[in-house]
mmCIF file of C-alpha atoms and ligand atoms in Angstrom:
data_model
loop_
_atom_site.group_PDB
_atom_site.id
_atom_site.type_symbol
_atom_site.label_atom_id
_atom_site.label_comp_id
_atom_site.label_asym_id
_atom_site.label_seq_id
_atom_site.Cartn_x
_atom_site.Cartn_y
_atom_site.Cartn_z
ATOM 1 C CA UNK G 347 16.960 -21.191 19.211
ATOM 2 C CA UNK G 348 14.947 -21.775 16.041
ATOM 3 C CA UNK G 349 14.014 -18.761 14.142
ATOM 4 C CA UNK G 350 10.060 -18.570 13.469
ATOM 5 C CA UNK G 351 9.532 -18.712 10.147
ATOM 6 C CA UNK G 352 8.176 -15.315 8.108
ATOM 7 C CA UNK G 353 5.789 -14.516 5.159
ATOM 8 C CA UNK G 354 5.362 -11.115 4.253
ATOM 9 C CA UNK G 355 3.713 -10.034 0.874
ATOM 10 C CA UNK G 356 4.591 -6.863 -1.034
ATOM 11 C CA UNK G 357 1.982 -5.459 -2.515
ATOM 12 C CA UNK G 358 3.720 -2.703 -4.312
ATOM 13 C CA UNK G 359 1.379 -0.261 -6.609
ATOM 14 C CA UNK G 360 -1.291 -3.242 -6.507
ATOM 15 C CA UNK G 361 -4.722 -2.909 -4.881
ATOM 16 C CA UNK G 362 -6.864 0.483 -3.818
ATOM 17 C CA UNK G 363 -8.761 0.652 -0.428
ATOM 18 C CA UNK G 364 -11.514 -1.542 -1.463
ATOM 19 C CA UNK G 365 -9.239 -4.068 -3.340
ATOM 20 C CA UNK G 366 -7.121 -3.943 -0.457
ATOM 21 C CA UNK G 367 -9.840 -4.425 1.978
ATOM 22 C CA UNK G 368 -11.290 -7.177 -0.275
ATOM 23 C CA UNK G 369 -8.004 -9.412 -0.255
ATOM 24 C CA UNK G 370 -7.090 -9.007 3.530
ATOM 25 C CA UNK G 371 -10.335 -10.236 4.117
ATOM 26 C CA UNK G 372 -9.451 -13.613 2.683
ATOM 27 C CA UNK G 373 -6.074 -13.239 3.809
ATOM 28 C CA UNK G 374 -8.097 -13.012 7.712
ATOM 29 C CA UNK G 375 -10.522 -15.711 7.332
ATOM 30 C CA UNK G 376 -7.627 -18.040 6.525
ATOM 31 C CA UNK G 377 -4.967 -16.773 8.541
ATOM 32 C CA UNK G 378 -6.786 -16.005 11.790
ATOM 33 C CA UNK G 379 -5.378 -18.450 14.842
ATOM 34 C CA UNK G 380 -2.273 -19.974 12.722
ATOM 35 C CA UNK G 381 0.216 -19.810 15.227
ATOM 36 C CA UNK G 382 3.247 -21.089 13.516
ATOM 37 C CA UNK G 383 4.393 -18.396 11.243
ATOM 38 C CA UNK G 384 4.773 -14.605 11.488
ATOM 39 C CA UNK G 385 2.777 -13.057 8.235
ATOM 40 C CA UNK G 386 2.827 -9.612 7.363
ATOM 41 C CA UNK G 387 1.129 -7.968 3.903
ATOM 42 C CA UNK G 388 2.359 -4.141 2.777
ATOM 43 C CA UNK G 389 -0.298 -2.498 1.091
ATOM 44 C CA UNK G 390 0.310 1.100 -0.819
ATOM 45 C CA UNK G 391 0.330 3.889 1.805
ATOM 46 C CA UNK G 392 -3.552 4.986 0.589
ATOM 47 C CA UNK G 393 -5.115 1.525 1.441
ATOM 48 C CA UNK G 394 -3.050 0.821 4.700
ATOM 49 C CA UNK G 395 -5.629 2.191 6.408
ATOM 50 C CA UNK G 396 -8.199 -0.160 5.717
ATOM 51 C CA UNK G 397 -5.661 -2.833 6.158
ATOM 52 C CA UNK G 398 -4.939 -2.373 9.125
ATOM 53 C CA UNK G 399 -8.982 -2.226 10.332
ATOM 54 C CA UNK G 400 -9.216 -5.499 8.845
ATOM 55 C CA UNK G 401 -6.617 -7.191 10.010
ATOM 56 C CA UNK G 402 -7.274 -6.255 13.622
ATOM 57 C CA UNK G 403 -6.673 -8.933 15.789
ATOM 58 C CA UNK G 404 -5.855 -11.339 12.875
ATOM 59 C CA UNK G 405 -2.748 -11.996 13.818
ATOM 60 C CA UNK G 406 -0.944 -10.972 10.705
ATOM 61 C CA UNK G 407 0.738 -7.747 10.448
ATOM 62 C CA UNK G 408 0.784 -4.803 8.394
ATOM 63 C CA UNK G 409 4.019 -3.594 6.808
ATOM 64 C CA UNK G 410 4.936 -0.144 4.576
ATOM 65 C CA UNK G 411 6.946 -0.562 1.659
ATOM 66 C CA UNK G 412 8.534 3.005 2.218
ATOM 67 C CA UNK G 413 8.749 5.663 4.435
ATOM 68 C CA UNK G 414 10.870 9.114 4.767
ATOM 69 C CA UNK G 415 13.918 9.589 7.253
ATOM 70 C CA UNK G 416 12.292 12.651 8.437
ATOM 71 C CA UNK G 417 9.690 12.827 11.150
ATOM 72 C CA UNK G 418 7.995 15.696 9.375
ATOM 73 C CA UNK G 419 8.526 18.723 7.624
ATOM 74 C CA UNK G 420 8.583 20.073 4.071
ATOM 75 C CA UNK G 421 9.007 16.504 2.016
ATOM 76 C CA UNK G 422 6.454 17.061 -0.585
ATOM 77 C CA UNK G 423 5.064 13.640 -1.165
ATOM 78 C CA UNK G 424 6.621 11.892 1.557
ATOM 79 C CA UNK G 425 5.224 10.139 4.500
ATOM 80 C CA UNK G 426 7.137 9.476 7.897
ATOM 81 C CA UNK G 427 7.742 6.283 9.977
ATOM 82 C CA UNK G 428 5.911 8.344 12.930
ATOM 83 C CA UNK G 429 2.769 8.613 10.478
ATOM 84 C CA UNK G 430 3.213 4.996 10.255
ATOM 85 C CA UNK G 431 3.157 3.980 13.314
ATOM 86 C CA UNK G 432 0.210 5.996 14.231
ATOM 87 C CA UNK G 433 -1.618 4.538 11.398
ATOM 88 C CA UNK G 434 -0.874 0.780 12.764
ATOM 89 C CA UNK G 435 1.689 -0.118 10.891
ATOM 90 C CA UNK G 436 4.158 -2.651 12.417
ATOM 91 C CA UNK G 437 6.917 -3.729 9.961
ATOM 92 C CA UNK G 438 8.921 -1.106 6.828
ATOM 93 C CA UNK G 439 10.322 -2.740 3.989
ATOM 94 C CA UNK G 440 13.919 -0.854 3.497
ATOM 95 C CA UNK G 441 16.138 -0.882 0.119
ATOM 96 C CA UNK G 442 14.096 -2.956 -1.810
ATOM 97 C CA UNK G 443 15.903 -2.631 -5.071
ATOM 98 C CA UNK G 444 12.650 -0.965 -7.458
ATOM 99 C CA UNK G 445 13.364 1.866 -5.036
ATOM 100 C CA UNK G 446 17.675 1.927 -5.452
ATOM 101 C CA UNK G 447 16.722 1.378 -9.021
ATOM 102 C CA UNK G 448 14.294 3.883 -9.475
ATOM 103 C CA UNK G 449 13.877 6.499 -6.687
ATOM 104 C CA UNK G 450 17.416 7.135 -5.469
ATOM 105 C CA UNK G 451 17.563 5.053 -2.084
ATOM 106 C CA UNK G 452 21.565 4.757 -2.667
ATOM 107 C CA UNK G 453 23.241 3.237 0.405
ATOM 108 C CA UNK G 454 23.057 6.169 2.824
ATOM 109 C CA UNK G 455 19.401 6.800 1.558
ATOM 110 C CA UNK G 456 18.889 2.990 3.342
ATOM 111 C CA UNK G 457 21.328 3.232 6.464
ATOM 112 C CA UNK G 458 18.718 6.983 7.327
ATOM 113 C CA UNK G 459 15.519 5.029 6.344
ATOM 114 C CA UNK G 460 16.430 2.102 9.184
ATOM 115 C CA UNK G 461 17.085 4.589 11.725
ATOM 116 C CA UNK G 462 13.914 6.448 11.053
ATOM 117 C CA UNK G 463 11.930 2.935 11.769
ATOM 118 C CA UNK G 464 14.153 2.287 14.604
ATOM 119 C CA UNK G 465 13.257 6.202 16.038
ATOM 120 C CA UNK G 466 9.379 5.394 15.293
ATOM 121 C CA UNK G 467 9.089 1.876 16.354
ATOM 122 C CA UNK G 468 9.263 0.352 13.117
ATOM 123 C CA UNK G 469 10.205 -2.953 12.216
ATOM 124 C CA UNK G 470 12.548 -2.706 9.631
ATOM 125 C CA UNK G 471 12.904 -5.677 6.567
ATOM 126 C CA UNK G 472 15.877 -4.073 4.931
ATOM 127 C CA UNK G 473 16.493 -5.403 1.582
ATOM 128 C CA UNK G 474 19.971 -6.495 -0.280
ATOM 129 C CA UNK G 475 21.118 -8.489 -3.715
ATOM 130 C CA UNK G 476 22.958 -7.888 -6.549
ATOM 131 C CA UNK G 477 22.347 -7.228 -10.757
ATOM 132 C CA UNK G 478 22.470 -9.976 -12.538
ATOM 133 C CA UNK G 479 26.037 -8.238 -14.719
ATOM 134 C CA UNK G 480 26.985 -7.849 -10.971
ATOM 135 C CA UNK G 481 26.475 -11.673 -10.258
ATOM 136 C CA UNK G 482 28.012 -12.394 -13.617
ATOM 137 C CA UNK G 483 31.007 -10.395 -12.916
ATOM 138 C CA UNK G 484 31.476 -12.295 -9.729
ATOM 139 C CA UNK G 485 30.504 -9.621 -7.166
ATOM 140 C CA UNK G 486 27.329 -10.562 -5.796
ATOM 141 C CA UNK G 487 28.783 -11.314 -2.369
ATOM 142 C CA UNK G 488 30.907 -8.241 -2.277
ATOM 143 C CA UNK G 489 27.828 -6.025 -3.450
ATOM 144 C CA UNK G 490 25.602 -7.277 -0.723
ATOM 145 C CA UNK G 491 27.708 -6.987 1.863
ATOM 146 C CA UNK G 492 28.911 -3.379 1.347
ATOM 147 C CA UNK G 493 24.678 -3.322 0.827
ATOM 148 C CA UNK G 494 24.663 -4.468 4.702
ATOM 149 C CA UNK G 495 27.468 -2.562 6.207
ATOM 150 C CA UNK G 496 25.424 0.609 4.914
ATOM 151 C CA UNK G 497 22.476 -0.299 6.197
ATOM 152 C CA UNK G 498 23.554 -2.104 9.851
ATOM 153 C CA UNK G 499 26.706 -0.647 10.511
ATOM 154 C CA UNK G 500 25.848 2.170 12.876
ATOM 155 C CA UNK G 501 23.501 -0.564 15.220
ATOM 156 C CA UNK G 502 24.269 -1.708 17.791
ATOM 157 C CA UNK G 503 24.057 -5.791 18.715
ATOM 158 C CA UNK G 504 21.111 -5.285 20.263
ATOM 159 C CA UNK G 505 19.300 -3.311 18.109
ATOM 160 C CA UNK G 506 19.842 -6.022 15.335
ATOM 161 C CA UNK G 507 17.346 -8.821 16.630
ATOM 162 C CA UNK G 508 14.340 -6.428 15.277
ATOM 163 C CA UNK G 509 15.500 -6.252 11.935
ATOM 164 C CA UNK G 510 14.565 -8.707 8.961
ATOM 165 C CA UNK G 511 17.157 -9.318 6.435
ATOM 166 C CA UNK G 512 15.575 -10.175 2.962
ATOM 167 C CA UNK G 513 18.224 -11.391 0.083
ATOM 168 C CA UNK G 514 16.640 -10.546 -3.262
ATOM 169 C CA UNK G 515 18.536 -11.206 -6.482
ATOM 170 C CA UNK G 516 17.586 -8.231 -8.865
ATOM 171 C CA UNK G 517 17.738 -10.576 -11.474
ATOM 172 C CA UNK G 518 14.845 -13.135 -9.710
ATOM 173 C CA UNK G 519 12.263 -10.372 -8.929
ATOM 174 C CA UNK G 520 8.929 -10.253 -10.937
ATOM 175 C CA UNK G 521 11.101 -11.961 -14.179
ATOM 176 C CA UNK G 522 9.835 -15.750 -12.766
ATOM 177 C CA UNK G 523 13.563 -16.977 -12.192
ATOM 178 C CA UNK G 524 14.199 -17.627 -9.146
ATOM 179 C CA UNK G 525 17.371 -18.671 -7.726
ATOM 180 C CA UNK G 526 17.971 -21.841 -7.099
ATOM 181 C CA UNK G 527 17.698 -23.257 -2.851
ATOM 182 C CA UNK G 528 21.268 -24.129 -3.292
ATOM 183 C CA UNK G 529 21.985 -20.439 -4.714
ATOM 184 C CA UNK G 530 19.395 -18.743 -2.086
ATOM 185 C CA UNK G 531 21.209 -20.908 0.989
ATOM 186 C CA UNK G 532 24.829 -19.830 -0.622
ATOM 187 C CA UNK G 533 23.997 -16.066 -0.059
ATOM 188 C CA UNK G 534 22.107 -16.310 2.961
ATOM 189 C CA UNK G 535 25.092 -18.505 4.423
ATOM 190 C CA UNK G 536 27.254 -15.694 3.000
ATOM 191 C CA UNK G 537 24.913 -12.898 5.366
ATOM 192 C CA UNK G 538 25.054 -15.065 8.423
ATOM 193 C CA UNK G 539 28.438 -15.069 8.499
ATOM 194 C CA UNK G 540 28.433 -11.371 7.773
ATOM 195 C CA UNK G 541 26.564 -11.016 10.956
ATOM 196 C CA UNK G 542 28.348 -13.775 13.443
ATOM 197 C CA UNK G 543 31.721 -12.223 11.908
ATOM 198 C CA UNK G 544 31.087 -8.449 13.550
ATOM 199 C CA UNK G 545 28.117 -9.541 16.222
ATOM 200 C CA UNK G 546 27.735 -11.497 19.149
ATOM 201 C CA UNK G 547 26.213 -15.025 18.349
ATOM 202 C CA UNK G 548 22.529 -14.314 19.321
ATOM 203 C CA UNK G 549 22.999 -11.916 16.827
ATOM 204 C CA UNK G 550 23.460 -14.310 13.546
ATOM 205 C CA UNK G 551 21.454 -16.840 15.559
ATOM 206 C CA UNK G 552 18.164 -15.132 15.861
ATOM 207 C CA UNK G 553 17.963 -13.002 13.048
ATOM 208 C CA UNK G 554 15.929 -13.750 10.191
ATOM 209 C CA UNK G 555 17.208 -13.659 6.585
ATOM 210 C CA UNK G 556 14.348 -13.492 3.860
ATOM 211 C CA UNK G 557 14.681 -14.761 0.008
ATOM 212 C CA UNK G 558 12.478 -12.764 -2.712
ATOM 213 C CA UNK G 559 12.261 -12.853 -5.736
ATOM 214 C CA UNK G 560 9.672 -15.234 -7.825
ATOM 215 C CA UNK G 561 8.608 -16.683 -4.916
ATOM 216 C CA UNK G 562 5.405 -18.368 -5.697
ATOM 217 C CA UNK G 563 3.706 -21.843 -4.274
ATOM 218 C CA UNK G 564 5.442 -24.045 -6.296
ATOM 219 C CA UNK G 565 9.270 -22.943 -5.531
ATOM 220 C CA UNK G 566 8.062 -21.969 -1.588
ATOM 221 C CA UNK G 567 8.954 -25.597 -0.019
ATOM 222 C CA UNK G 568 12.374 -26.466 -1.801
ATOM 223 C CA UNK G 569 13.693 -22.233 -0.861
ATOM 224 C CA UNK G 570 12.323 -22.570 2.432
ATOM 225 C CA UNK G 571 13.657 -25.790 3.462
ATOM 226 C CA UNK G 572 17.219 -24.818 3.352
ATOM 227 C CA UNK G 573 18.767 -24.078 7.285
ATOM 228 C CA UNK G 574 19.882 -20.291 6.654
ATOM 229 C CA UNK G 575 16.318 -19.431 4.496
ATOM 230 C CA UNK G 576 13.832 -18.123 7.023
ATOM 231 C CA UNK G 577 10.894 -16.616 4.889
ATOM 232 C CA UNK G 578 9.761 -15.052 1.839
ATOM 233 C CA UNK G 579 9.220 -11.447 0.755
ATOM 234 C CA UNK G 580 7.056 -11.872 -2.193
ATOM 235 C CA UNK G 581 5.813 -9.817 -4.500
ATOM 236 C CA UNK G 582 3.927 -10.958 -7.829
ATOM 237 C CA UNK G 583 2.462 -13.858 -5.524
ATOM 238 C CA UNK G 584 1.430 -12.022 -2.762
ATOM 239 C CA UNK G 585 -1.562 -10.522 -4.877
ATOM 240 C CA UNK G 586 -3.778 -13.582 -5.263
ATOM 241 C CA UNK G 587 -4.590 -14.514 -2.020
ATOM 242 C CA UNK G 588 -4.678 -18.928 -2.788
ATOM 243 C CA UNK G 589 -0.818 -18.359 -4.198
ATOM 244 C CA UNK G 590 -0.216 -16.085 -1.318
ATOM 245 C CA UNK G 591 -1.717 -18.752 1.190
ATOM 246 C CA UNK G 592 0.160 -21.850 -0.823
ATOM 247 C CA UNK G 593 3.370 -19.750 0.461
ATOM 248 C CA UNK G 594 2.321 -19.419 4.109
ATOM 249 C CA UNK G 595 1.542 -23.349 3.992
ATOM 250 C CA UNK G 596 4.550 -24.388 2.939
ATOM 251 C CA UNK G 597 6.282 -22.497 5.428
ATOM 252 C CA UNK G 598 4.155 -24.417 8.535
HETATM 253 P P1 LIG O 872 8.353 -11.000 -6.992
HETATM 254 O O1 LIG O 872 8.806 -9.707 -6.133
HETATM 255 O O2 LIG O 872 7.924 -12.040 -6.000
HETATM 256 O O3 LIG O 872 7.213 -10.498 -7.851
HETATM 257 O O4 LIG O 872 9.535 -11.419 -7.782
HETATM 258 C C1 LIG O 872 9.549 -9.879 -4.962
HETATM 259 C C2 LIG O 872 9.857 -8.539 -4.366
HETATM 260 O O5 LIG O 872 10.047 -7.565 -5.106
HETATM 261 O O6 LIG O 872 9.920 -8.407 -3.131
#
């Protein structure tokens, strides 16, 4: 079973409604009909709405970049997967590390966040990848898999096939150093036999591992061409919708 290759652009605290609107208009004209890869964009909460009108029957997906574990309640601030889902979203980005580094999603925060997207019907892309004094220090593979056994360990086999991986060295997002394919492939090797390790094969077989970090047109072909690299989360180059498209192409 080959896995279908995925693009999914993260917008982060980019683009308003009408600049939202304005780039997934491009991002439909050009994408409309392309049957080959799974796209998704994840626009700030405020302009998913008119995302999601535009990209109505385009084929590509909308994503959030966040959501809270609770359903509702007192969370000043906060908005739920449920909310999400009623809104149209399809796909929740998980642990990226902005928010472990900066809003407190430790390891438990993550493992709650993916079973609130797996209690609203979320999609999860769950995030993982180490500092660069934790790759120097050697303990890049030990950091991201304690990262997944937080985040997966309470699924079940079958429950695993609906969740994106995405390996992001801290030390390759938005600084324009990427890793390497050979580096990328090592760690995504490293996941997949993570997963085949504790899961049945269909589990490592069909599930798809992301890279991110300074993906951008240029890098797309050599990161994607390696067998265990099945995507791109990207951030800086998601936000110009020719650089953006350059990635999609090169994943065809
Ligand atoms: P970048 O961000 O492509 O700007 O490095 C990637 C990400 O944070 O997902």
């Amino acid at each position: 079973m080959s896995r279908r290759p995925f693009i999914a652009g993260n917008w982060k605290m980019h683009k308003g409604p009408a600049e939202a609107d304005a780039l997934a208009e491009v991002l439909k004209r050009a994408l409309t009909g392309q049957g080959s890869v799974d796209v998704a964009v994840a626009p700030p909460f405020l302009s998913v709405p008119a995302v999601v009108a535009r990209l109505k029957h385009s084929g590509v997906h909308v994503a959030a970049q966040n959501l809270h574990w609770e359903q509702q309640g007192a969370f000043t601030g906060e908005i739920s997967g449920e909310m999400l889902r009623q809104a149209g979203v399809t796909y929740c980005i998980v642990g990226h590390s902005e928010r472990r580094a900066l809003f407190g999603d430790t390891d438990a925060v993550v493992e709650k966040k993916v079973h609130a997207c797996f209690r609203a019907g979320l999609l999860p892309i769950v995030c993982v990848g180490e500092t660069l004094d934790e790759r120097e220090s050697g303990q890049a593979e030990a950091v991201v898999r304690r990262q997944l056994a937080a985040a997966l360990g309470k699924l079940t086999a079958d429950q695993l096939p609906s969740v994106t991986l995405a390996y992001e060295p801290v030390w390759a997002i938005g600084t324009g150093r990427t890793a390497s394919p050979a580096q990328a492939q090592e760690m995504h090797a490293t996941i997949r036999e993570w997963l085949a390790e504790r899961y049945p094969p269909f589990v490592p077989r069909g599930m798809r591992i992301l890279y991110g970090g300074s993906v951008k047109g240029s890098n797309a072909a050599g990161l994607l061409s390696q067998p265990d690299i099945d995507g791109a989360l990207v951030g800086g180059a998601a936000l110009v919708s020719e650089d953006f498209l350059a990635i999609v192409a090169a994943a065809r």
